[in-house]
Coordinates of C-alpha atoms in Angstrom, one line a residue:
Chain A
X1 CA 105.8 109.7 68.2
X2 CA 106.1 113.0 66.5
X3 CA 103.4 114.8 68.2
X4 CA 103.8 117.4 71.1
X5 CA 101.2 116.2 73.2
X6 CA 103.2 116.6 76.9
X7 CA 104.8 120.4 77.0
X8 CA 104.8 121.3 81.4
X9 CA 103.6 119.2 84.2
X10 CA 102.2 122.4 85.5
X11 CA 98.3 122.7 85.9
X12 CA 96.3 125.2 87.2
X13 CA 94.5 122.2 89.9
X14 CA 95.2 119.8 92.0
X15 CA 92.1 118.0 90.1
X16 CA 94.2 119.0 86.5
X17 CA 97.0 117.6 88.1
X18 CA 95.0 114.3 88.1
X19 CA 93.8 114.1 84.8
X20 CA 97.3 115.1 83.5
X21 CA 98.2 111.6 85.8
X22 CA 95.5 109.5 84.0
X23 CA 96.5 110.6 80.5
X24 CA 100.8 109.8 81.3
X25 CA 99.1 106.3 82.4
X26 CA 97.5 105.9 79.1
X27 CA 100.4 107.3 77.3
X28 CA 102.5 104.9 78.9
X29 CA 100.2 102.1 77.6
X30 CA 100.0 103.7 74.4
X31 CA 104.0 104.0 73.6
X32 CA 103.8 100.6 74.6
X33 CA 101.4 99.3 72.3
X34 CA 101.3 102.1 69.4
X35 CA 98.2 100.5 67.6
X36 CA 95.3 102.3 68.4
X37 CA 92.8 99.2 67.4
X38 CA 94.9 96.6 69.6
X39 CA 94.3 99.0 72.1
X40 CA 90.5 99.5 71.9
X41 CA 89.7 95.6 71.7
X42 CA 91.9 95.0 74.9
X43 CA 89.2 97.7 76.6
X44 CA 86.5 96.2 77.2
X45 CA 88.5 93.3 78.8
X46 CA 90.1 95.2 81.3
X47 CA 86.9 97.6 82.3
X48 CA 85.4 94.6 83.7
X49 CA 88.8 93.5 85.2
X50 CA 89.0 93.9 89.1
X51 CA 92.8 93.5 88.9
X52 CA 93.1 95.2 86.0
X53 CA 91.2 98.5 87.6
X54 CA 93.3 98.7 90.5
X55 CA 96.6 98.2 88.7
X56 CA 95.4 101.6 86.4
X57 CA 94.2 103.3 89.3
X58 CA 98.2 102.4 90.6
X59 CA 99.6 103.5 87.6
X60 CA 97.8 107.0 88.3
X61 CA 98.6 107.4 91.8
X62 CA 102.7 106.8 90.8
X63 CA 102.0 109.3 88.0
X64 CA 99.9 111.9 90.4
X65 CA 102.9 112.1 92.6
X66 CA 105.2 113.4 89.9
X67 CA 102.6 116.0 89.0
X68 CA 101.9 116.7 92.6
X69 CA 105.8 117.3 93.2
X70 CA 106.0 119.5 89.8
X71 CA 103.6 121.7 91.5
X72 CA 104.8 121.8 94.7
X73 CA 101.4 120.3 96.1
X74 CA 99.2 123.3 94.4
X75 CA 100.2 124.6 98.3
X76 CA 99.6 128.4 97.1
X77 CA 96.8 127.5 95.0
Chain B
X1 CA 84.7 114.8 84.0
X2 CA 83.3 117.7 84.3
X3 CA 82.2 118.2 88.7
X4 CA 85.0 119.8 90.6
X5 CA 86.0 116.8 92.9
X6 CA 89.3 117.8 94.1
X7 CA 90.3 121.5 94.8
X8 CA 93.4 121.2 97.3
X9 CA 95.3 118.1 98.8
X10 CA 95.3 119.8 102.3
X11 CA 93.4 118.4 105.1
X12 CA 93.5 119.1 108.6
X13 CA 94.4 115.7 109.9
X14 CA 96.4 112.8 108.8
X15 CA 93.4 110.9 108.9
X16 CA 91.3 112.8 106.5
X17 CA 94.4 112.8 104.7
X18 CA 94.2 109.4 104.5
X19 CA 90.6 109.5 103.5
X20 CA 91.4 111.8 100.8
X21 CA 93.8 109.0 99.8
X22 CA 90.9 106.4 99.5
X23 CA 89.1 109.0 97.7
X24 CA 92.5 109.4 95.2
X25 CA 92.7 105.9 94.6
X26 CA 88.8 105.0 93.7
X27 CA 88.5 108.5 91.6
X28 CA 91.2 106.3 89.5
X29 CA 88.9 103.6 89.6
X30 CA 86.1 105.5 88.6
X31 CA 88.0 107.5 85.5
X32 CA 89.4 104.2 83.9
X33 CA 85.7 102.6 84.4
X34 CA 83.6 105.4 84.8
X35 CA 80.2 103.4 84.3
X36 CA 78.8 103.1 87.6
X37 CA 76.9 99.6 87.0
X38 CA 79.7 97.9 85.7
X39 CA 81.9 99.4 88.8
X40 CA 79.2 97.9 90.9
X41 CA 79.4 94.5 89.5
X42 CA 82.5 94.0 90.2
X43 CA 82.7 94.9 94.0
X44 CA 81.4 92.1 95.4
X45 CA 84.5 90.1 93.2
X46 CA 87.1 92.0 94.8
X47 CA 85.9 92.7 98.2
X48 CA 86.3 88.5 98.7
X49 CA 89.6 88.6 97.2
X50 CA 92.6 88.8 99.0
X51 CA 94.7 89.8 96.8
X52 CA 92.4 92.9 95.5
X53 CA 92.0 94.0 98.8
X54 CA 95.9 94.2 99.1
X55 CA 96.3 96.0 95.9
X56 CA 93.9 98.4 96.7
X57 CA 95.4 99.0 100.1
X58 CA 98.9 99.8 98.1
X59 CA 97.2 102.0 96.1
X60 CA 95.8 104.0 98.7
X61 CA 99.3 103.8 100.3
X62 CA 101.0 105.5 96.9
X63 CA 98.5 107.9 97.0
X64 CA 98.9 108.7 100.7
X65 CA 102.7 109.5 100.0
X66 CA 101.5 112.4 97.8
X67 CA 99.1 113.8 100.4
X68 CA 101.0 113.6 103.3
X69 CA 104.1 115.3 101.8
X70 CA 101.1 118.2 100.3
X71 CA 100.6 118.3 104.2
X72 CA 104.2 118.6 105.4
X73 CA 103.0 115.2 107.5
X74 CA 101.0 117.3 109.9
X75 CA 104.1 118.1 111.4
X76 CA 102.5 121.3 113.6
X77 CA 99.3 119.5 113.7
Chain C
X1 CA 84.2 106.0 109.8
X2 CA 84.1 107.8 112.5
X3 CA 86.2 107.0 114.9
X4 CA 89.6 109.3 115.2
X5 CA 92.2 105.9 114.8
X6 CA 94.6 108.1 112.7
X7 CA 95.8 111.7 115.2
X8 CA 99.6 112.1 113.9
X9 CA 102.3 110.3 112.1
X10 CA 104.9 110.7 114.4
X11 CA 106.2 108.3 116.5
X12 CA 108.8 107.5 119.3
X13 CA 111.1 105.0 117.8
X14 CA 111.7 103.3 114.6
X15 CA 109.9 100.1 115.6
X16 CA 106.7 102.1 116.7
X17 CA 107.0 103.8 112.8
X18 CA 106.9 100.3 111.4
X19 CA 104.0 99.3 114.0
X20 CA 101.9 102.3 112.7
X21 CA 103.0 101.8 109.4
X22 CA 101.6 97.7 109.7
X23 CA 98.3 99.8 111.1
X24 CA 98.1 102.1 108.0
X25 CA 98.3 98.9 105.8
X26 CA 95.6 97.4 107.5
X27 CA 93.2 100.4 107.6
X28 CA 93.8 100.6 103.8
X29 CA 92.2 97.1 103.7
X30 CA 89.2 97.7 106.1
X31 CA 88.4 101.2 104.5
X32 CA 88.1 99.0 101.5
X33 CA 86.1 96.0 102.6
X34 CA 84.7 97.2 106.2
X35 CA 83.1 93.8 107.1
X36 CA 84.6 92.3 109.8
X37 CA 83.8 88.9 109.3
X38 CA 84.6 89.0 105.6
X39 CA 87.9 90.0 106.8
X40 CA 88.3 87.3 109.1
X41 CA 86.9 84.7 106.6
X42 CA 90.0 86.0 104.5
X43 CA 92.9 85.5 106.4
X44 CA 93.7 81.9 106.4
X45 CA 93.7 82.4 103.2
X46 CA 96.5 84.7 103.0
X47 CA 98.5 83.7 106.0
X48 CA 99.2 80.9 104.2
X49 CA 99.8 82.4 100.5
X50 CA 103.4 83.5 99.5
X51 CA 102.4 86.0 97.7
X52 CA 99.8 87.2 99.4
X53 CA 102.4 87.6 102.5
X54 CA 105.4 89.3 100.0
X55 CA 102.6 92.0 98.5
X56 CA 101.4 92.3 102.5
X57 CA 105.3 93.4 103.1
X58 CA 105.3 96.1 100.1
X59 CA 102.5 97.4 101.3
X60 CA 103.8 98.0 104.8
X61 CA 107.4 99.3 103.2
X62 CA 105.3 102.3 100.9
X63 CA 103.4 102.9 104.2
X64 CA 107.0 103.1 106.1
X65 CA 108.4 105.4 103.7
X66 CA 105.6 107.9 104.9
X67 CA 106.0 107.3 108.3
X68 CA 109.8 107.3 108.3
X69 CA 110.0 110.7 106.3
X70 CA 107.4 112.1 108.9
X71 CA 110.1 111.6 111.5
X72 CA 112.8 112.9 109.5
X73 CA 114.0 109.0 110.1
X74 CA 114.5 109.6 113.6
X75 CA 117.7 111.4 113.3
X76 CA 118.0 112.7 116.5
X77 CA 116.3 109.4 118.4
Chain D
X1 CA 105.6 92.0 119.3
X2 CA 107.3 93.1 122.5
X3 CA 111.1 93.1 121.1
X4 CA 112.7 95.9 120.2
X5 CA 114.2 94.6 117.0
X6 CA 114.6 98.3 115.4
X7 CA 116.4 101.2 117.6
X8 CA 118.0 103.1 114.3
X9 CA 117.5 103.1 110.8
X10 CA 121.5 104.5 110.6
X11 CA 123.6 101.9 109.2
X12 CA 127.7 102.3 108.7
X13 CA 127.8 101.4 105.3
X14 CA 126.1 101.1 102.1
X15 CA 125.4 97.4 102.2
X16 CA 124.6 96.9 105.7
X17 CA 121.9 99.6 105.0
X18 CA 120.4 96.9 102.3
X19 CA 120.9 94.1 105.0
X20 CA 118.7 96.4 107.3
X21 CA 116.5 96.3 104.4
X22 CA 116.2 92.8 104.0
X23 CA 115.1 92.7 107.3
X24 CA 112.5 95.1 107.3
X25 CA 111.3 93.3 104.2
X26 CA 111.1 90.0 106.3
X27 CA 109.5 91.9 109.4
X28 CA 107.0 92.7 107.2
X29 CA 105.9 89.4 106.6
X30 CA 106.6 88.2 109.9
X31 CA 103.9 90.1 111.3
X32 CA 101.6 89.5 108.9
X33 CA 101.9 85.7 109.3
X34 CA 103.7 85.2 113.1
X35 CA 103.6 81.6 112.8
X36 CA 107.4 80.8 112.6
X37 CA 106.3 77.5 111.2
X38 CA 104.1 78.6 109.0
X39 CA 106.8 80.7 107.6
X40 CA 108.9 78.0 107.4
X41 CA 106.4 75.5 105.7
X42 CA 106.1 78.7 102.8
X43 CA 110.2 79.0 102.5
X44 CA 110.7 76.3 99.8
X45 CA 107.5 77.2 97.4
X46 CA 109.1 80.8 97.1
X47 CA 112.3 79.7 97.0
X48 CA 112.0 78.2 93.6
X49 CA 109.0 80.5 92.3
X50 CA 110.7 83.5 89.9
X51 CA 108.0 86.0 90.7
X52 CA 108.3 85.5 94.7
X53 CA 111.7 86.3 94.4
X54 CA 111.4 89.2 91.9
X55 CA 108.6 90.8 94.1
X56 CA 110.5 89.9 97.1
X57 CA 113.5 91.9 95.7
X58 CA 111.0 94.2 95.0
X59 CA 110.2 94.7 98.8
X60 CA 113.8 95.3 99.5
X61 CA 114.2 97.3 97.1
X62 CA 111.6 100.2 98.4
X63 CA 112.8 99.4 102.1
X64 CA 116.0 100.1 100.9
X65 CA 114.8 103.7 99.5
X66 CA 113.8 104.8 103.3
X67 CA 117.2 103.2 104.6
X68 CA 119.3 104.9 102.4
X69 CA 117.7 108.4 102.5
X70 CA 117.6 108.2 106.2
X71 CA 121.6 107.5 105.7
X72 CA 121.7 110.8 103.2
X73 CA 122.6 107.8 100.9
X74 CA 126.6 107.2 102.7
X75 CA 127.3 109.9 101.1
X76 CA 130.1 111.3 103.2
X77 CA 131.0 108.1 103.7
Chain E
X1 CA 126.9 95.7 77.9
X2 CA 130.1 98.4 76.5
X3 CA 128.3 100.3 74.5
X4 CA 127.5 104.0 76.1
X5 CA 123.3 104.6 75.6
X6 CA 122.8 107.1 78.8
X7 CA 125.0 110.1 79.9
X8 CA 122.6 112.3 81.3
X9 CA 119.4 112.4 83.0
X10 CA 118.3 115.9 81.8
X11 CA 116.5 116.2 78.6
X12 CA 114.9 119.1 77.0
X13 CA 111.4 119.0 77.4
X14 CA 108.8 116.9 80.0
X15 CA 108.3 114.6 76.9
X16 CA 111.6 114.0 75.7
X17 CA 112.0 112.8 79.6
X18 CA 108.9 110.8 79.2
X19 CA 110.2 109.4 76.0
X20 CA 114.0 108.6 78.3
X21 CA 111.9 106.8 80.9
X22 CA 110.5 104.6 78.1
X23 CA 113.7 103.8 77.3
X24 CA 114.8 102.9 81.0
X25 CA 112.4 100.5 80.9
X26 CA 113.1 99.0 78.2
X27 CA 116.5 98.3 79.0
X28 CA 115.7 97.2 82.1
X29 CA 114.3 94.5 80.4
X30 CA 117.3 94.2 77.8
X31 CA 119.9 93.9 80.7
X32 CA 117.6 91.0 82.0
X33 CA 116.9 89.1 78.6
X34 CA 120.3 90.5 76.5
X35 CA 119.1 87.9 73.3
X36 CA 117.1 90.5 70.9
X37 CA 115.5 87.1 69.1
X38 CA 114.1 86.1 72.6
X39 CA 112.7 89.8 73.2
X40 CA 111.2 89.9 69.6
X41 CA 109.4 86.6 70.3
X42 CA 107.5 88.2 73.6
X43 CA 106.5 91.6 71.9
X44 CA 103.4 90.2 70.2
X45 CA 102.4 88.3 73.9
X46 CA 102.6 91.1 75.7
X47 CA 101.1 93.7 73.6
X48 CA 98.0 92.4 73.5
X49 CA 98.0 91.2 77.0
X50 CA 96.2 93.9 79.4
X51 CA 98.3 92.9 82.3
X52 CA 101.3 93.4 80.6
X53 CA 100.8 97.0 78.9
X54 CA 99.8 97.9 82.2
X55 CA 102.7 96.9 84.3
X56 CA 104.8 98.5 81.3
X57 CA 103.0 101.8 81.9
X58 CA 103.9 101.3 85.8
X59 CA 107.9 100.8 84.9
X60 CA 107.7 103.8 83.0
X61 CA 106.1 106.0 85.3
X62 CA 108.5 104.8 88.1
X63 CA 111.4 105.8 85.8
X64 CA 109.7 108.9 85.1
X65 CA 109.4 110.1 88.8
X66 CA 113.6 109.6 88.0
X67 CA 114.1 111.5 85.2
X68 CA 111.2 115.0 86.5
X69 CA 112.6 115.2 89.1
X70 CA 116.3 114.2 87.5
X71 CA 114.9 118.1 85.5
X72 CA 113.5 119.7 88.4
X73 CA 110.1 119.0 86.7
X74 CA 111.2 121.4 84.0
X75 CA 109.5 124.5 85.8
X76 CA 111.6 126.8 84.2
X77 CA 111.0 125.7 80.6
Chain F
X1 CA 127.0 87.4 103.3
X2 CA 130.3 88.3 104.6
X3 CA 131.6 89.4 101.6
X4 CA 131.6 93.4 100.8
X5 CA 129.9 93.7 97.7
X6 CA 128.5 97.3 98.1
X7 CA 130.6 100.0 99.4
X8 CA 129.3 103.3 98.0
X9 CA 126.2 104.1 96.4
X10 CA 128.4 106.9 94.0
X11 CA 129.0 106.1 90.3
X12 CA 131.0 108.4 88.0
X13 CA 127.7 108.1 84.8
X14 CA 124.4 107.8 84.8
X15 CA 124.7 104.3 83.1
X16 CA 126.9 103.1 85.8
X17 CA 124.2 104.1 88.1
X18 CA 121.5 101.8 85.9
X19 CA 124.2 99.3 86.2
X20 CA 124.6 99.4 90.1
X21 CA 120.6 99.4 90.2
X22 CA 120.5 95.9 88.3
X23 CA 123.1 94.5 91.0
X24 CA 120.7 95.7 93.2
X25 CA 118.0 94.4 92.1
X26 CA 120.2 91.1 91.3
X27 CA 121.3 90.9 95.4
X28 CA 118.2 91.4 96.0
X29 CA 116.6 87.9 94.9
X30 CA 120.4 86.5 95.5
X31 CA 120.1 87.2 99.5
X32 CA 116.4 86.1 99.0
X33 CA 117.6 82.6 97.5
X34 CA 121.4 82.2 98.3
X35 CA 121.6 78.6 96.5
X36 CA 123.2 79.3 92.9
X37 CA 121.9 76.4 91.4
X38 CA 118.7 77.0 91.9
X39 CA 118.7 80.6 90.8
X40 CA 120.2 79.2 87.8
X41 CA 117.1 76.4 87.7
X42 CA 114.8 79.8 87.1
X43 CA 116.8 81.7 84.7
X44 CA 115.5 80.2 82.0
X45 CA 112.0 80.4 83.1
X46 CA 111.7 84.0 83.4
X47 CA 114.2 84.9 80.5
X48 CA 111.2 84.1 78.5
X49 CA 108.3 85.2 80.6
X50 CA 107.2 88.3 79.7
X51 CA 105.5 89.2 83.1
X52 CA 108.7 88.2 85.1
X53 CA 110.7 90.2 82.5
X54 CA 108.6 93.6 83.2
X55 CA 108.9 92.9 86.8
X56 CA 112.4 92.7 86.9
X57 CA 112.5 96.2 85.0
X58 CA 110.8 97.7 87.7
X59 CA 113.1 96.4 90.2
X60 CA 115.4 98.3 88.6
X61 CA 113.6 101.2 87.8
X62 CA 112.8 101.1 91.6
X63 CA 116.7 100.6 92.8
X64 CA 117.7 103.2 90.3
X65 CA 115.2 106.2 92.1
X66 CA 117.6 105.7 94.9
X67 CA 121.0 105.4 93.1
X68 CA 120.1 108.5 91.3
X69 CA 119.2 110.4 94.0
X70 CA 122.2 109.1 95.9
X71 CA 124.4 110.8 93.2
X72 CA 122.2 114.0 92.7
X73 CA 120.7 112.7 89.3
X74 CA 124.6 113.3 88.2
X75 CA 123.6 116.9 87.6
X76 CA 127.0 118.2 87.6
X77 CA 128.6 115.0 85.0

């Protein structure tokens, strides 16, 4: 993957800091499986996926606390 | 997303801190599936369903790690 | 919820950490499906379900990492 | 559960500090499900089931994070 | 397994860690399943198995929390 | 287990450090299941399982957080 898409952890919010979490998540998934069709028919299945929800909402919370840490909890924000 | 949801990880007690982790965990939810219908559909599924109700409790239990170190752990509460 | 169940993360012993961390599993559970007696209609259920028992334990371990770190591991007990 | 069963989370070596884990893995079901014979009746079916044993590793595993940073990981030792 | 493939933790840039974390995981799973023919054989299973990219997504952002902090969350970069 | 198999938590490389986190991970199920035979009953099963496979990386990846912060993330190799 050529593409610079990740250059600081450091955001401006606490609420930044989340989305950056969310988009490591999906970057993780998309290293993973590089094809972005593969990716779009699996969607569906796992937006109506109880188990499937939590497990990404998991994946976000162990990315949020890396990009919490990197910004030392937005403490002086 | 557009709303300003999250502007610090500081509370003044570990409980709200823990709330705040609840809030963490189903904002994940909410951006992987953020139609409101479908999310509704599927509580009754994993409200009955042990091992959903586990998962989610780890979940809120990652994301209590980040806010409780943002907090120092109340330490001079 | 409005009860105060949750006024500080510090403990006197070890064993009290790993009580409160059992607690902070639990709340994540009943935060997530508040009705009593759905609760209690799930619990043979996973009493009796290896897995359901091992993921119980992890749960309680991430909350124990918070709680032990909040004591500084009760160095000085 | 009236016992002490856990006065120090300081152990004198390396491995003993993963043996503590172990235990605090076990204590974790153990209150979940205090039903030594119900325990007992569970033993075999996880015994022989891969992903019991990978998640139970699992379990130790993060106990043993907490053990070993409350030992400053041995490292004078 | 002789061959040298990791002598440092620091990388360059928050992606190049990100792009080391990838491959932690994926020797994590080489150590446990050494026979590339075997490996080859899953890829197409899992990457079009929801569960599956997810829980890879989850190893990599484990690792990750390794290798930012590993960089001191590259805040000087 | 009377045996010392563990005596420092140090390694001189970063990849002995990975290595040390799969015997980890390893003694982790071992202690779990202590009969040989029937550990080697399973090894088939979840050489070629992908789910057991991505669990077993985390394992590691979660074993290796602590063996890399034991050795400072080998900053100074």
């Amino acid at each position: 993957m050529a593409d610079a898409w990740l250059t600081t952890l450091q955001t401006a919010t606490p609420q930044e800091g989340f989305e950056l979490a969310i988009k490591l998540a999906r970057m993780g998934v998309k290293y993973t499986q590089p094809a972005a069709d593969a990716r779009d028919r699996l969607r569906p299945a796992y937006a109506d996926d109880v188990n499937a929800l939590i497990a990404s909402s998991q994946v976000i919370a162990i990315n949020y606390q890396t990009v919490a840490a990197a910004n030392d909890y937005w403490r002086k924000g």
